[in-house]
Amino acid sequence: MAAARATLPLPRVPAPSPRPQLRPFPSLPARRGAVACGAGSAAGVAASLRLGDVIEAQQFDRAALTEIFEVAREMEALERGSSSRGAGRSRVLEGYLMATLFYEPSTRTRLSFEAAMRRLGGEVLTTENAREFSSAAKGETLEDTIRTVEGYSDIIVLRHFESGAARRAAATADIPVINAGDGPGQHPTQALLDVYTIEREIGTLDGIKLGLVGDLANGRTVRSLAYLIAKYQNIKIYFVSPDVVKMKDDIKEYLTSQGVEWEESSDLLEVASKCDVIYQTRIQKERFGERIDLYEAARGKYIVDKKVLDVLPKHAVIMHPLPRLDEITIDVDSDPRAAYFRQAKNGLYIRMALLKLLLVGR
């Protein structure tokens, strides 16, 4: 049944107006394979994904990224054109319904997905803090929630506190599932908008030097970005973090296997002087549990401030997935190299592109 279902068109709620014929996104790997593979293996990851799910950054190849970014630029032009002329919203996704299930707090990801859906004429069902204010509080399993919600919607955007939750949801649902962050696991749509931002700001992706700073052990954004940027040539990555939150070995081993040069450093100023992109992240207090002493030891060790700006190349940019605490000082905001709010806006265009590609195709 599983193998057959992977080859059939996804069911859709009838729309009041004709839609383009649904086609699979050709560059994404199939969700299910004829043979079940272990969840810990690369083959298992590839076999567990379905056309139309966005679960992890490494599922995309360069051809897929190119297509997504082309559509994102189209969405940017569409959104800017509608805003400047006061025109009505697009009707590309009219008749489609997106469900956002967020078991963890979110501002940018949830709102940008909902804005993206509405900008394209679709509708939204949403739940915020589903961990507390949904049937999960009564003990309902994620799988039962997904089976229920897919009966109401055409696509599910899921944020969950457990790594691997998005893969479980995709294995359950017969409609597309988008991973909007699963605990300390991955955040693939953030990685997509990050790479898109780098291309827009720097003008190229091949040959860049990227400094990843802050909480690299718990930061799903930096993990996903490392997977995605490895698709490009002549990349060098610098890891700058307190000892307690260093980048984990699985990412280092992956980068090495892909021929990506990486280096660990304790000197942010030296790294900043060499980089095209400094990608700062906050120390994630919520991942430390009761070990507040470890959190306090890590917090505030690496801060992007005027000293960093003084050594940063003129063409370089500073990025941050947000929210920030004190790891980027406010006086950095006025520097043209501070790209983090432009980065956040790019999330709208990337998510508009993904929704369009997953629901109606190019």
Tab-separated table of C-alpha atoms in Angstrom:
chain	number	residue	atom	x	y	z
A	1	MET	CA	0.000	0.000	0.000
A	2	ALA	CA	2.824	2.416	0.929
A	3	ALA	CA	4.670	1.987	-2.354
A	4	ALA	CA	1.484	2.411	-4.349
A	5	ARG	CA	0.461	5.511	-2.460
A	6	ALA	CA	3.773	7.202	-3.213
A	7	THR	CA	3.126	7.011	-6.946
A	8	LEU	CA	-0.463	8.255	-6.952
A	9	PRO	CA	-1.520	11.924	-7.147
A	10	LEU	CA	-2.173	13.439	-3.755
A	11	PRO	CA	-5.873	13.931	-2.963
A	12	ARG	CA	-7.077	17.515	-3.182
A	13	VAL	CA	-10.184	19.316	-2.013
A	14	PRO	CA	-12.096	20.579	-5.083
A	15	ALA	CA	-11.508	24.241	-5.790
A	16	PRO	CA	-14.053	26.744	-7.006
A	17	SER	CA	-11.811	27.657	-9.971
A	18	PRO	CA	-9.586	25.582	-12.275
A	19	ARG	CA	-6.050	24.878	-11.069
A	20	PRO	CA	-2.897	23.856	-12.897
A	21	GLN	CA	-2.391	20.090	-12.905
A	22	LEU	CA	-0.427	18.889	-9.879
A	23	ARG	CA	3.007	17.620	-10.783
A	24	PRO	CA	5.716	16.256	-8.526
A	25	PHE	CA	8.658	18.478	-7.727
A	26	PRO	CA	11.234	16.569	-9.783
A	27	SER	CA	14.335	17.249	-7.763
A	28	LEU	CA	13.112	15.896	-4.427
A	29	PRO	CA	13.641	12.250	-3.447
A	30	ALA	CA	10.710	9.853	-3.169
A	31	ARG	CA	9.064	9.640	0.234
A	32	ARG	CA	8.756	5.873	0.429
A	33	GLY	CA	10.779	3.021	-0.946
A	34	ALA	CA	9.834	-0.598	-1.593
A	35	VAL	CA	12.265	-1.613	1.143
A	36	ALA	CA	12.163	-0.053	4.574
A	37	CYS	CA	15.567	1.259	5.646
A	38	GLY	CA	16.964	2.059	9.036
A	39	ALA	CA	16.203	5.566	10.259
A	40	GLY	CA	19.817	6.157	11.129
A	41	SER	CA	21.209	5.561	7.647
A	42	ALA	CA	21.432	7.982	4.725
A	43	ALA	CA	19.523	5.477	2.597
A	44	GLY	CA	16.816	5.342	5.228
A	45	VAL	CA	16.464	9.109	5.167
A	46	ALA	CA	16.117	9.186	1.379
A	47	ALA	CA	13.649	6.305	1.328
A	48	SER	CA	11.481	7.818	4.059
A	49	LEU	CA	10.771	11.038	2.180
A	50	ARG	CA	7.999	11.599	-0.308
A	51	LEU	CA	7.729	13.930	-3.261
A	52	GLY	CA	6.139	17.016	-1.828
A	53	ASP	CA	7.454	16.814	1.736
A	54	VAL	CA	10.074	19.271	2.984
A	55	ILE	CA	11.749	17.495	5.878
A	56	GLU	CA	15.481	18.169	5.834
A	57	ALA	CA	17.993	20.318	4.018
A	58	GLN	CA	19.979	17.501	2.443
A	59	GLN	CA	16.998	16.340	0.396
A	60	PHE	CA	17.609	19.196	-2.069
A	61	ASP	CA	20.146	19.124	-4.880
A	62	ARG	CA	21.422	22.191	-6.705
A	63	ALA	CA	18.833	21.886	-9.470
A	64	ALA	CA	16.047	21.951	-6.881
A	65	LEU	CA	17.602	24.927	-5.118
A	66	THR	CA	17.913	26.819	-8.390
A	67	GLU	CA	14.248	26.225	-9.156
A	68	ILE	CA	13.100	27.229	-5.681
A	69	PHE	CA	15.146	30.432	-5.810
A	70	GLU	CA	13.815	31.305	-9.273
A	71	VAL	CA	10.248	30.937	-8.026
A	72	ALA	CA	11.112	32.920	-4.879
A	73	ARG	CA	12.266	35.804	-7.067
A	74	GLU	CA	8.974	35.572	-8.953
A	75	MET	CA	7.137	35.675	-5.620
A	76	GLU	CA	9.160	38.712	-4.543
A	77	ALA	CA	8.200	40.532	-7.735
A	78	LEU	CA	4.576	39.464	-7.290
A	79	GLU	CA	4.426	40.647	-3.693
A	80	ARG	CA	6.190	43.937	-4.384
A	81	GLY	CA	4.019	44.593	-7.427
A	82	SER	CA	0.812	43.977	-5.505
A	83	SER	CA	1.939	46.224	-2.658
A	84	SER	CA	3.114	49.098	-4.846
A	85	ARG	CA	0.032	49.208	-7.066
A	86	GLY	CA	-2.500	48.381	-4.406
A	87	ALA	CA	-3.564	45.377	-6.463
A	88	GLY	CA	-5.478	42.471	-5.021
A	89	ARG	CA	-3.724	39.367	-3.803
A	90	SER	CA	-2.796	36.485	-6.053
A	91	ARG	CA	-5.308	33.652	-6.528
A	92	VAL	CA	-2.717	30.969	-7.300
A	93	LEU	CA	-3.667	28.943	-4.208
A	94	GLU	CA	-7.331	29.858	-4.041
A	95	GLY	CA	-9.279	26.906	-2.689
A	96	TYR	CA	-6.302	25.442	-0.822
A	97	LEU	CA	-6.101	25.268	2.961
A	98	MET	CA	-2.873	25.166	4.996
A	99	ALA	CA	-2.759	23.914	8.598
A	100	THR	CA	0.018	25.210	10.842
A	101	LEU	CA	0.713	23.009	13.870
A	102	PHE	CA	3.227	24.685	16.171
A	103	TYR	CA	4.187	22.840	19.345
A	104	GLU	CA	6.954	25.360	20.056
A	105	PRO	CA	6.926	29.175	20.057
A	106	SER	CA	7.447	30.994	16.775
A	107	THR	CA	7.019	34.455	15.352
A	108	ARG	CA	8.742	34.700	11.972
A	109	THR	CA	8.244	31.125	10.762
A	110	ARG	CA	4.558	30.810	11.610
A	111	LEU	CA	3.569	34.298	10.508
A	112	SER	CA	5.595	34.167	7.296
A	113	PHE	CA	4.012	30.837	6.327
A	114	GLU	CA	0.553	32.195	7.053
A	115	ALA	CA	1.294	35.429	5.205
A	116	ALA	CA	2.700	33.431	2.276
A	117	MET	CA	-0.442	31.313	2.021
A	118	ARG	CA	-2.732	34.325	2.187
A	119	ARG	CA	-0.618	36.331	-0.284
A	120	LEU	CA	-1.248	33.526	-2.773
A	121	GLY	CA	-4.992	33.412	-2.150
A	122	GLY	CA	-5.110	30.380	0.133
A	123	GLU	CA	-6.601	30.014	3.591
A	124	VAL	CA	-5.079	29.049	6.930
A	125	LEU	CA	-5.998	26.890	9.899
A	126	THR	CA	-3.630	27.632	12.743
A	127	THR	CA	-2.815	26.551	16.261
A	128	GLU	CA	-0.232	28.261	18.410
A	129	ASN	CA	1.356	26.440	21.350
A	130	ALA	CA	-0.262	23.164	20.314
A	131	ARG	CA	1.738	21.366	22.990
A	132	GLU	CA	-0.458	23.015	25.614
A	133	PHE	CA	-3.626	24.112	23.804
A	134	SER	CA	-4.443	21.116	21.609
A	135	SER	CA	-5.349	17.493	22.198
A	136	ALA	CA	-1.642	16.815	22.691
A	137	ALA	CA	-2.252	18.093	26.222
A	138	LYS	CA	-4.694	15.187	26.616
A	139	GLY	CA	-2.104	12.677	25.463
A	140	GLU	CA	-2.998	12.407	21.766
A	141	THR	CA	-0.130	11.082	19.675
A	142	LEU	CA	1.410	13.150	16.918
A	143	GLU	CA	0.348	10.512	14.390
A	144	ASP	CA	-3.314	10.750	15.430
A	145	THR	CA	-3.186	14.537	15.284
A	146	ILE	CA	-1.720	14.429	11.781
A	147	ARG	CA	-4.328	11.920	10.568
A	148	THR	CA	-7.044	14.217	11.864
A	149	VAL	CA	-5.648	17.498	10.548
A	150	GLU	CA	-4.950	16.143	7.069
A	151	GLY	CA	-8.700	15.601	6.754
A	152	TYR	CA	-9.195	19.343	7.057
A	153	SER	CA	-6.333	20.703	4.952
A	154	ASP	CA	-4.174	20.351	1.834
A	155	ILE	CA	-0.761	20.899	3.415
A	156	ILE	CA	0.606	20.796	6.978
A	157	VAL	CA	3.366	23.019	8.387
A	158	LEU	CA	4.696	21.461	11.584
A	159	ARG	CA	6.971	22.753	14.327
A	160	HIS	CA	7.685	20.264	17.075
A	161	PHE	CA	9.908	19.968	20.114
A	162	GLU	CA	11.188	16.476	19.206
A	163	SER	CA	13.882	15.833	16.619
A	164	GLY	CA	12.461	13.536	13.931
A	165	ALA	CA	8.840	14.578	14.487
A	166	ALA	CA	8.492	15.973	10.966
A	167	ARG	CA	9.649	12.677	9.465
A	168	ARG	CA	7.056	10.851	11.570
A	169	ALA	CA	4.362	13.244	10.376
A	170	ALA	CA	5.384	12.792	6.737
A	171	ALA	CA	5.288	9.025	7.133
A	172	THR	CA	1.715	9.337	8.417
A	173	ALA	CA	0.168	11.948	6.150
A	174	ASP	CA	-1.055	11.650	2.562
A	175	ILE	CA	-0.697	15.393	2.019
A	176	PRO	CA	2.554	17.404	1.959
A	177	VAL	CA	4.269	18.091	5.280
A	178	ILE	CA	6.733	20.937	5.777
A	179	ASN	CA	9.163	20.804	8.676
A	180	ALA	CA	9.126	24.215	10.372
A	181	GLY	CA	11.667	23.085	12.966
A	182	ASP	CA	11.875	19.864	14.964
A	183	GLY	CA	13.607	20.390	18.288
A	184	PRO	CA	17.399	20.480	17.876
A	185	GLY	CA	17.070	18.576	14.577
A	186	GLN	CA	16.535	20.649	11.436
A	187	HIS	CA	14.833	23.735	10.052
A	188	PRO	CA	15.030	23.281	6.267
A	189	THR	CA	12.934	26.254	5.182
A	190	GLN	CA	15.137	28.530	7.297
A	191	ALA	CA	18.179	27.074	5.544
A	192	LEU	CA	16.546	27.742	2.178
A	193	LEU	CA	15.894	31.378	3.002
A	194	ASP	CA	19.399	31.698	4.465
A	195	VAL	CA	21.072	30.425	1.299
A	196	TYR	CA	18.735	32.566	-0.804
A	197	THR	CA	19.751	35.575	1.291
A	198	ILE	CA	23.453	34.833	0.873
A	199	GLU	CA	23.023	34.647	-2.891
A	200	ARG	CA	21.047	37.906	-2.953
A	201	GLU	CA	23.475	39.750	-0.680
A	202	ILE	CA	26.851	38.419	-1.851
A	203	GLY	CA	25.948	37.616	-5.448
A	204	THR	CA	27.297	34.072	-5.417
A	205	LEU	CA	27.257	30.876	-3.371
A	206	ASP	CA	30.281	29.040	-4.707
A	207	GLY	CA	33.529	29.991	-3.030
A	208	ILE	CA	32.122	31.725	0.048
A	209	LYS	CA	33.595	31.666	3.535
A	210	LEU	CA	30.943	31.301	6.213
A	211	GLY	CA	31.342	31.809	9.952
A	212	LEU	CA	28.782	29.998	12.108
A	213	VAL	CA	28.737	31.530	15.584
A	214	GLY	CA	26.963	30.775	18.850
A	215	ASP	CA	24.933	27.711	19.817
A	216	LEU	CA	26.058	25.208	17.204
A	217	ALA	CA	25.124	22.092	19.190
A	218	ASN	CA	21.441	22.935	19.628
A	219	GLY	CA	20.882	25.300	16.708
A	220	ARG	CA	18.784	23.517	14.087
A	221	THR	CA	19.255	26.524	11.789
A	222	VAL	CA	23.034	26.143	11.602
A	223	ARG	CA	22.766	22.393	11.160
A	224	SER	CA	20.403	22.781	8.212
A	225	LEU	CA	22.478	25.595	6.733
A	226	ALA	CA	25.621	23.456	6.900
A	227	TYR	CA	23.854	20.646	5.034
A	228	LEU	CA	22.554	23.005	2.361
A	229	ILE	CA	25.638	25.138	1.742
A	230	ALA	CA	27.608	21.914	1.211
A	231	LYS	CA	25.847	21.613	-2.155
A	232	TYR	CA	28.074	24.410	-3.459
A	233	GLN	CA	31.732	24.453	-4.483
A	234	ASN	CA	34.847	25.680	-2.656
A	235	ILE	CA	33.038	26.434	0.590
A	236	LYS	CA	34.878	26.998	3.858
A	237	ILE	CA	33.055	27.045	7.180
A	238	TYR	CA	34.401	28.384	10.470
A	239	PHE	CA	32.778	27.160	13.699
A	240	VAL	CA	32.961	29.669	16.578
A	241	SER	CA	31.209	28.611	19.777
A	242	PRO	CA	31.619	28.080	23.502
A	243	ASP	CA	32.941	24.606	24.323
A	244	VAL	CA	29.617	23.431	25.748
A	245	VAL	CA	27.760	24.067	22.473
A	246	LYS	CA	30.283	23.095	19.801
A	247	MET	CA	29.076	21.776	16.449
A	248	LYS	CA	28.341	18.058	16.671
A	249	ASP	CA	30.442	15.459	14.953
A	250	ASP	CA	27.717	14.310	12.547
A	251	ILE	CA	27.764	17.688	10.771
A	252	LYS	CA	31.569	17.787	10.691
A	253	GLU	CA	31.691	14.271	9.249
A	254	TYR	CA	29.072	15.169	6.643
A	255	LEU	CA	30.971	18.254	5.551
A	256	THR	CA	34.188	16.286	5.292
A	257	SER	CA	32.436	13.627	3.210
A	258	GLN	CA	31.243	16.364	0.843
A	259	GLY	CA	34.694	17.889	0.480
A	260	VAL	CA	33.799	21.014	2.468
A	261	GLU	CA	36.676	22.547	4.397
A	262	TRP	CA	35.880	23.477	7.991
A	263	GLU	CA	37.777	24.824	10.954
A	264	GLU	CA	37.015	25.451	14.612
A	265	SER	CA	38.170	28.725	16.135
A	266	SER	CA	37.837	30.579	19.407
A	267	ASP	CA	38.699	33.974	17.880
A	268	LEU	CA	35.613	35.683	16.436
A	269	LEU	CA	37.515	38.762	15.278
A	270	GLU	CA	40.001	36.714	13.291
A	271	VAL	CA	37.218	34.683	11.683
A	272	ALA	CA	35.174	37.785	10.908
A	273	SER	CA	38.119	39.319	9.059
A	274	LYS	CA	38.136	36.356	6.644
A	275	CYS	CA	34.441	35.734	6.058
A	276	ASP	CA	31.833	36.711	3.491
A	277	VAL	CA	29.060	35.852	5.949
A	278	ILE	CA	28.932	35.856	9.736
A	279	TYR	CA	25.896	33.837	10.824
A	280	GLN	CA	25.267	34.589	14.486
A	281	THR	CA	22.871	32.562	16.668
A	282	ARG	CA	21.606	32.931	20.209
A	283	ILE	CA	22.497	30.512	23.011
A	284	GLN	CA	19.273	28.526	23.371
A	285	LYS	CA	18.345	28.495	27.034
A	286	GLU	CA	15.408	26.157	26.424
A	287	ARG	CA	17.768	23.359	25.310
A	288	PHE	CA	19.749	23.320	28.575
A	289	GLY	CA	17.005	21.978	30.835
A	290	GLU	CA	18.035	22.371	34.463
A	291	ARG	CA	21.699	23.060	33.624
A	292	ILE	CA	21.331	26.815	33.831
A	293	ASP	CA	24.959	27.033	34.938
A	294	LEU	CA	26.062	25.762	31.518
A	295	TYR	CA	23.768	28.246	29.786
A	296	GLU	CA	25.159	31.165	31.772
A	297	ALA	CA	28.711	30.023	31.012
A	298	ALA	CA	27.997	30.011	27.279
A	299	ARG	CA	25.878	33.132	26.987
A	300	GLY	CA	27.623	36.348	26.030
A	301	LYS	CA	30.950	34.814	25.067
A	302	TYR	CA	30.711	35.749	21.362
A	303	ILE	CA	29.003	39.034	20.517
A	304	VAL	CA	28.818	40.809	17.173
A	305	ASP	CA	29.485	44.474	17.871
A	306	LYS	CA	31.379	47.440	16.460
A	307	LYS	CA	34.684	45.630	16.941
A	308	VAL	CA	33.477	42.886	14.610
A	309	LEU	CA	32.246	45.461	12.094
A	310	ASP	CA	35.681	47.082	12.088
A	311	VAL	CA	37.360	43.904	10.811
A	312	LEU	CA	34.520	42.555	8.674
A	313	PRO	CA	35.118	42.944	4.908
A	314	LYS	CA	33.088	45.706	3.277
A	315	HIS	CA	31.224	43.248	1.009
A	316	ALA	CA	30.366	40.847	3.833
A	317	VAL	CA	27.059	40.510	5.687
A	318	ILE	CA	25.876	39.614	9.163
A	319	MET	CA	22.958	37.219	9.407
A	320	HIS	CA	20.887	35.866	12.299
A	321	PRO	CA	17.811	33.598	12.239
A	322	LEU	CA	16.273	35.674	15.084
A	323	PRO	CA	15.144	36.184	17.756
A	324	ARG	CA	18.291	37.770	19.146
A	325	LEU	CA	19.059	38.553	22.756
A	326	ASP	CA	22.385	40.300	23.322
A	327	GLU	CA	24.548	38.438	20.799
A	328	ILE	CA	24.279	41.265	18.255
A	329	THR	CA	24.381	44.756	19.717
A	330	ILE	CA	21.701	47.212	18.637
A	331	ASP	CA	24.206	49.656	17.163
A	332	VAL	CA	25.062	47.072	14.482
A	333	ASP	CA	21.557	47.424	13.016
A	334	SER	CA	22.347	50.642	11.185
A	335	ASP	CA	25.307	49.135	9.319
A	336	PRO	CA	24.375	48.181	5.724
A	337	ARG	CA	26.072	44.824	6.276
A	338	ALA	CA	23.435	43.915	8.887
A	339	ALA	CA	21.222	41.672	6.755
A	340	TYR	CA	19.121	39.863	9.377
A	341	PHE	CA	15.894	41.797	8.861
A	342	ARG	CA	16.229	41.493	5.085
A	343	GLN	CA	16.871	37.812	5.742
A	344	ALA	CA	13.615	37.546	7.698
A	345	LYS	CA	11.675	39.213	4.856
A	346	ASN	CA	13.159	36.705	2.411
A	347	GLY	CA	11.410	34.013	4.432
A	348	LEU	CA	8.108	35.209	2.984
A	349	TYR	CA	9.297	34.771	-0.600
A	350	ILE	CA	10.859	31.352	-0.016
A	351	ARG	CA	7.749	30.063	1.724
A	352	MET	CA	5.485	31.460	-0.984
A	353	ALA	CA	7.657	29.598	-3.498
A	354	LEU	CA	7.510	26.326	-1.551
A	355	LEU	CA	3.745	26.447	-1.126
A	356	LYS	CA	3.262	27.117	-4.819
A	357	LEU	CA	5.653	24.368	-5.897
A	358	LEU	CA	4.232	21.778	-3.523
A	359	LEU	CA	0.575	22.489	-4.230
A	360	VAL	CA	0.309	23.485	-7.891
A	361	GLY	CA	3.801	23.187	-9.379
A	362	ARG	CA	5.803	25.707	-11.360
